[in-house]
Amino acid sequence: MLLSKIAEELKVPFIGEDVEISSVEYNSRHVQRGALFGCIVGLVSDGHNFAKQAVDKGAVALICQRPLDIAVPQLIVEDARTALAEAAACFYEHPEREMCMLAVTGTNGKTSTTYMVKAIAESAGMKVGLIGTIVNMIGNERIDTARTTPESVDLFALLRHMANEGCKLVIMEVSSHALVQDRVFGIEFNAGLFTNLTQDHLDYHKTWQNYFEAKKLLFRQSRVAIINADDAVAERMCEGLTVPVYMMGIQKGSDYRASGIDITTKGVTFHLHTPKADARIALKISGLFSVYNAMGAAALCEQAGCSMKDIVSGLESLSGVAGRLQSVNTFNRDFAVYVDYAHTPDALKNVLNTCKGFARARVISVFGCGGDRDRAKRPIMGEIGGSHSDFVVITSDNPRTEEPMRIIEEIEAGVKRTSTPYKVIENRKQAIAFALSIAKPHDIIVIAGKGHENYQEINGVKHHFDDKETVEELLLQR
């Protein structure tokens, strides 16, 4: 593609001769001959400082926010991030316009909701692209993912691949980081869903208001907004929106509503009411939060043209999502073990309350908190663990570059506000082994924080570690 075509779409002139562009890049290490390199200004580094390195590696043109003394054509723009997204969309010939685009944002529930949407849309006969935390998928093909929402260049490349493979619908998790950093800039979503807002990522957003505003950005580029009416910020989330708004929740008056909810160890059944139809749903995934995820998925899919028959069939076909209240094989032991990705106060509270609801004996929780992330939530999670468990094992999660015991001490301060007995074991494998060793008949052990992850990051190095795999290994040894 000629640089002039990209410049025309961006509505900016360019300095220098017209050249053929063979790729669009933002990382100088990935540049190959013929690339258009975007000089992104980030929190840590400035892409302008890597422009010469990119050109030396073969970049033939630059997107930059100021003229550079480098002898290649340059597109001078006000914001290199948004311009890079527009350039990528143009280069990949706008794949987002060829598919139904659905988005989910919120602190918790994004991943499970996207899997539910995928199941419903597939029941409707569509090939589905999924972009999210665990993995990216094209139909049944799995593609590893490094972050919840890819950078704009990677995202448009992935969308082009999805469109070429015949996907008719794409469901994606859109993180608050991605919205602030314009990773999804230029995409008009057919519908966007807001699940909830609880404490997380304040290490990045700094204030609760910033975090809220980041989530709300999704509805600037959605044709339809679907909002959890039962969330504390629902009313504020609706303020000023200029697109049709649909509310979902348990309270009467919601456009998408659940009633007659019955939660058991095997799942949850409820009546789903939508603007078009009503039906009884039997989910194989337990917890009240699963009802909210299902309502959100149903709302998105109904806006995408799916019938109630498709919604029921899709939701009831899903047996679970990796690392989300996932049952672990205990080899006929008389206690149960679940792993869950819960790494925020609200998510931990939800999963522990769900297990409390069907526990016949104690609930034992095993969890830590990630390093180099929001420190304020650590004592909050400790207090939640103590308030909603019968025994707490505080351990290490992904300490990253922090001292693990410092993180644990901050969690412990919260547990101490309760009267619940607890034990500190820094080594996560040993902590899990201890929880297994004290389990009595009908106890439930909840190992929270890592869920689907198969690594533990210590001192900046990732080591293989899988909670589910570790439980099974320890039980087989016993």
Short mmCIF file of C-alpha atoms in Angstrom, two decimals, residues 97-343:
data_model
loop_
_atom_site.label_atom_id
_atom_site.label_comp_id
_atom_site.label_asym_id
_atom_site.label_seq_id
_atom_site.Cartn_x
_atom_site.Cartn_y
_atom_site.Cartn_z
CA ARG A 97 -16.26 -3.08 9.06
CA GLU A 98 -16.68 -6.62 7.72
CA MET A 99 -17.81 -8.20 11.01
CA CYS A 100 -20.23 -7.55 13.86
CA MET A 101 -18.06 -6.05 16.61
CA LEU A 102 -19.06 -6.52 20.27
CA ALA A 103 -17.12 -5.27 23.32
CA VAL A 104 -17.12 -5.88 27.07
CA THR A 105 -15.52 -3.62 29.67
CA GLY A 106 -15.66 -3.63 33.46
CA THR A 107 -13.53 -4.77 36.40
CA ASN A 108 -14.87 -8.32 36.63
CA GLY A 109 -16.73 -10.75 34.40
CA LYS A 110 -15.25 -9.77 31.04
CA THR A 111 -13.69 -13.11 30.18
CA SER A 112 -16.64 -15.30 31.17
CA THR A 113 -19.03 -13.00 29.33
CA THR A 114 -17.00 -13.19 26.11
CA TYR A 115 -17.01 -17.00 26.25
CA MET A 116 -20.77 -16.96 26.72
CA VAL A 117 -21.18 -14.64 23.73
CA LYS A 118 -19.02 -16.95 21.64
CA ALA A 119 -21.15 -19.96 22.61
CA ILE A 120 -24.39 -18.15 21.76
CA ALA A 121 -23.17 -16.81 18.43
CA GLU A 122 -21.86 -20.24 17.45
CA SER A 123 -25.27 -21.70 18.30
CA ALA A 124 -26.64 -19.15 15.82
CA GLY A 125 -24.31 -20.59 13.17
CA MET A 126 -21.69 -17.84 13.16
CA LYS A 127 -17.93 -18.27 13.09
CA VAL A 128 -16.63 -16.19 15.99
CA GLY A 129 -13.43 -14.35 16.77
CA LEU A 130 -12.65 -13.89 20.48
CA ILE A 131 -10.07 -11.47 21.87
CA GLY A 132 -9.34 -11.58 25.58
CA THR A 133 -7.31 -12.31 28.68
CA ILE A 134 -6.91 -16.08 28.44
CA VAL A 135 -6.41 -16.55 24.71
CA ASN A 136 -7.48 -15.19 21.33
CA MET A 137 -9.59 -17.53 19.22
CA ILE A 138 -10.73 -17.87 15.63
CA GLY A 139 -13.43 -20.51 15.80
CA ASN A 140 -11.66 -23.34 17.61
CA GLU A 141 -8.16 -22.13 16.70
CA ARG A 142 -6.33 -20.77 19.73
CA ILE A 143 -3.82 -17.91 19.45
CA ASP A 144 -1.68 -16.96 22.44
CA THR A 145 -2.23 -13.49 23.85
CA ALA A 146 0.13 -11.28 25.86
CA ARG A 147 -2.46 -8.79 27.12
CA THR A 148 -6.23 -8.41 27.46
CA THR A 149 -6.51 -5.95 24.55
CA PRO A 150 -3.73 -5.88 21.91
CA GLU A 151 -2.03 -2.70 20.70
CA SER A 152 -3.89 -1.16 17.76
CA VAL A 153 -1.51 -2.47 15.10
CA ASP A 154 -1.65 -6.03 16.45
CA LEU A 155 -5.41 -5.72 16.89
CA PHE A 156 -6.12 -4.72 13.29
CA ALA A 157 -3.78 -7.44 12.01
CA LEU A 158 -5.70 -9.97 14.11
CA LEU A 159 -9.06 -8.63 12.91
CA ARG A 160 -7.93 -8.96 9.29
CA HIS A 161 -6.95 -12.57 9.99
CA MET A 162 -10.36 -13.17 11.56
CA ALA A 163 -12.23 -11.62 8.64
CA ASN A 164 -10.18 -13.62 6.12
CA GLU A 165 -10.99 -16.81 8.05
CA GLY A 166 -14.71 -16.15 7.71
CA CYS A 167 -15.57 -14.75 11.15
CA LYS A 168 -18.92 -12.97 11.16
CA LEU A 169 -18.78 -11.75 14.77
CA VAL A 170 -15.96 -10.63 17.06
CA ILE A 171 -16.35 -10.41 20.82
CA MET A 172 -13.52 -8.71 22.68
CA GLU A 173 -12.55 -7.69 26.17
CA VAL A 174 -11.63 -4.01 26.24
CA SER A 175 -9.54 -3.04 29.25
CA SER A 176 -9.42 0.41 30.82
CA HIS A 177 -5.74 0.63 29.83
CA ALA A 178 -6.67 -0.07 26.20
CA LEU A 179 -9.35 2.62 26.18
CA VAL A 180 -7.07 5.29 27.65
CA GLN A 181 -4.23 4.26 25.32
CA ASP A 182 -6.45 4.32 22.20
CA ARG A 183 -5.73 0.68 21.33
CA VAL A 184 -9.28 0.29 19.95
CA PHE A 185 -9.40 3.75 18.40
CA GLY A 186 -11.30 3.83 15.12
CA ILE A 187 -13.50 0.80 15.81
CA GLU A 188 -17.25 1.37 15.97
CA PHE A 189 -18.74 -1.41 18.08
CA ASN A 190 -22.23 -2.65 17.28
CA ALA A 191 -22.77 -2.87 21.03
CA GLY A 192 -20.71 -2.35 24.17
CA LEU A 193 -21.32 -3.82 27.63
CA PHE A 194 -20.33 -2.44 31.04
CA THR A 195 -20.26 -5.22 33.67
CA ASN A 196 -19.25 -3.48 36.92
CA LEU A 197 -16.68 -1.21 38.54
CA THR A 198 -14.75 -2.22 41.64
CA GLN A 199 -11.28 -1.37 42.91
CA ASP A 200 -8.44 -2.30 40.58
CA HIS A 201 -5.66 -0.71 38.51
CA LEU A 202 -5.36 2.42 40.66
CA ASP A 203 -1.59 2.02 40.32
CA TYR A 204 -2.14 3.10 36.70
CA HIS A 205 -5.25 5.31 36.78
CA LYS A 206 -4.30 6.93 40.13
CA THR A 207 -7.89 7.88 41.06
CA TRP A 208 -11.25 6.16 41.10
CA GLN A 209 -12.68 8.92 38.89
CA ASN A 210 -10.00 8.35 36.25
CA TYR A 211 -10.76 4.62 36.30
CA PHE A 212 -14.48 5.30 35.90
CA GLU A 213 -13.91 7.74 33.04
CA ALA A 214 -11.65 5.21 31.30
CA LYS A 215 -14.41 2.58 31.29
CA LYS A 216 -16.97 5.09 30.03
CA LEU A 217 -14.82 5.81 26.97
CA LEU A 218 -16.13 2.59 25.41
CA PHE A 219 -19.52 4.18 24.76
CA ARG A 220 -18.03 6.94 22.64
CA GLN A 221 -17.50 4.29 19.99
CA SER A 222 -20.47 1.96 20.54
CA ARG A 223 -23.77 2.16 18.64
CA VAL A 224 -25.60 0.67 21.64
CA ALA A 225 -24.73 0.76 25.35
CA ILE A 226 -25.66 -2.07 27.73
CA ILE A 227 -25.13 -1.22 31.40
CA ASN A 228 -25.39 -3.22 34.61
CA ALA A 229 -28.24 -1.43 36.40
CA ASP A 230 -27.30 -3.03 39.75
CA ASP A 231 -23.79 -1.56 39.82
CA ALA A 232 -23.22 1.47 42.04
CA VAL A 233 -22.01 3.65 39.14
CA ALA A 234 -24.76 2.67 36.69
CA GLU A 235 -26.57 6.01 36.80
CA ARG A 236 -23.35 7.95 36.30
CA MET A 237 -22.30 5.63 33.50
CA CYS A 238 -25.50 6.52 31.64
CA GLU A 239 -25.09 10.28 32.01
CA GLY A 240 -24.45 12.10 28.76
CA LEU A 241 -24.61 9.04 26.52
CA THR A 242 -25.98 9.81 23.07
CA VAL A 243 -26.60 6.21 21.97
CA PRO A 244 -29.50 3.86 22.86
CA VAL A 245 -29.01 2.49 26.38
CA TYR A 246 -30.27 -0.89 27.65
CA MET A 247 -30.11 -1.78 31.32
CA MET A 248 -29.54 -5.28 32.67
CA GLY A 249 -29.96 -6.50 36.22
CA ILE A 250 -32.08 -8.27 38.78
CA GLN A 251 -34.11 -5.24 39.78
CA LYS A 252 -37.45 -4.71 38.08
CA GLY A 253 -37.48 -2.29 35.18
CA SER A 254 -34.27 -3.55 33.63
CA ASP A 255 -34.49 -4.30 29.90
CA TYR A 256 -32.61 -7.57 30.46
CA ARG A 257 -33.59 -9.12 33.77
CA ALA A 258 -33.12 -12.34 35.73
CA SER A 259 -35.66 -13.71 38.19
CA GLY A 260 -36.28 -16.98 40.04
CA ILE A 261 -32.56 -17.54 40.59
CA ASP A 262 -31.54 -20.90 42.07
CA ILE A 263 -27.82 -21.42 42.80
CA THR A 264 -26.42 -24.90 43.50
CA THR A 265 -23.04 -26.62 43.49
CA LYS A 266 -23.65 -27.74 39.90
CA GLY A 267 -24.68 -24.40 38.45
CA VAL A 268 -27.50 -21.88 38.47
CA THR A 269 -30.96 -21.72 36.92
CA PHE A 270 -32.99 -18.56 36.36
CA HIS A 271 -35.64 -16.95 34.19
CA LEU A 272 -34.19 -14.57 31.60
CA HIS A 273 -36.42 -11.71 30.46
CA THR A 274 -35.40 -9.66 27.40
CA PRO A 275 -37.27 -7.04 25.32
CA LYS A 276 -38.05 -9.79 22.80
CA ALA A 277 -38.61 -13.01 24.76
CA ASP A 278 -38.46 -14.92 28.07
CA ALA A 279 -36.85 -18.29 28.79
CA ARG A 280 -35.60 -20.53 31.59
CA ILE A 281 -31.80 -20.87 31.57
CA ALA A 282 -29.83 -23.69 33.22
CA LEU A 283 -26.15 -22.73 33.46
CA LYS A 284 -23.48 -25.27 34.33
CA ILE A 285 -21.48 -22.49 36.03
CA SER A 286 -22.41 -21.58 39.61
CA GLY A 287 -22.61 -18.18 41.26
CA LEU A 288 -24.76 -15.07 41.12
CA PHE A 289 -22.02 -13.39 39.10
CA SER A 290 -22.61 -16.02 36.40
CA VAL A 291 -26.20 -14.80 36.12
CA TYR A 292 -24.95 -11.26 35.45
CA ASN A 293 -22.42 -12.53 32.91
CA ALA A 294 -25.17 -14.49 31.16
CA MET A 295 -27.51 -11.49 31.09
CA GLY A 296 -24.76 -9.34 29.56
CA ALA A 297 -23.95 -11.98 26.96
CA ALA A 298 -27.63 -12.38 26.10
CA ALA A 299 -28.03 -8.62 25.70
CA LEU A 300 -25.02 -8.32 23.41
CA CYS A 301 -26.13 -11.26 21.30
CA GLU A 302 -29.73 -10.10 21.02
CA GLN A 303 -28.42 -6.76 19.76
CA ALA A 304 -26.37 -8.75 17.23
CA GLY A 305 -29.50 -10.50 15.94
CA CYS A 306 -29.41 -13.79 17.86
CA SER A 307 -32.71 -15.38 18.88
CA MET A 308 -33.72 -16.54 22.35
CA LYS A 309 -33.36 -20.11 21.08
CA ASP A 310 -29.71 -19.34 20.24
CA ILE A 311 -29.19 -17.70 23.64
CA VAL A 312 -30.56 -20.68 25.58
CA SER A 313 -28.69 -23.21 23.46
CA GLY A 314 -25.39 -21.34 23.70
CA LEU A 315 -25.50 -20.62 27.42
CA GLU A 316 -26.53 -24.15 28.33
CA SER A 317 -23.79 -25.67 26.16
CA LEU A 318 -21.00 -23.95 28.08
CA SER A 319 -19.51 -26.17 30.78
CA GLY A 320 -17.17 -23.56 32.21
CA VAL A 321 -14.32 -21.13 31.56
CA ALA A 322 -10.71 -21.90 32.43
CA GLY A 323 -9.75 -20.48 35.81
CA ARG A 324 -13.21 -19.16 36.61
CA LEU A 325 -14.59 -21.10 39.59
CA GLN A 326 -13.00 -24.10 37.92
CA SER A 327 -13.40 -27.40 39.74
CA VAL A 328 -10.19 -29.40 40.19
CA ASN A 329 -10.03 -33.20 40.16
CA THR A 330 -9.50 -34.32 43.76
CA PHE A 331 -9.32 -38.04 42.89
CA ASN A 332 -12.30 -39.03 45.03
CA ARG A 333 -11.25 -37.04 48.10
CA ASP A 334 -14.18 -35.95 50.28
CA PHE A 335 -13.44 -32.23 49.84
CA ALA A 336 -13.64 -29.89 46.84
CA VAL A 337 -11.05 -27.58 45.28
CA TYR A 338 -11.74 -24.63 42.98
CA VAL A 339 -9.30 -22.28 41.24
CA ASP A 340 -10.41 -18.79 40.29
CA TYR A 341 -8.83 -15.74 38.70
CA ALA A 342 -10.29 -13.46 41.40
CA HIS A 343 -7.61 -10.85 41.99
#
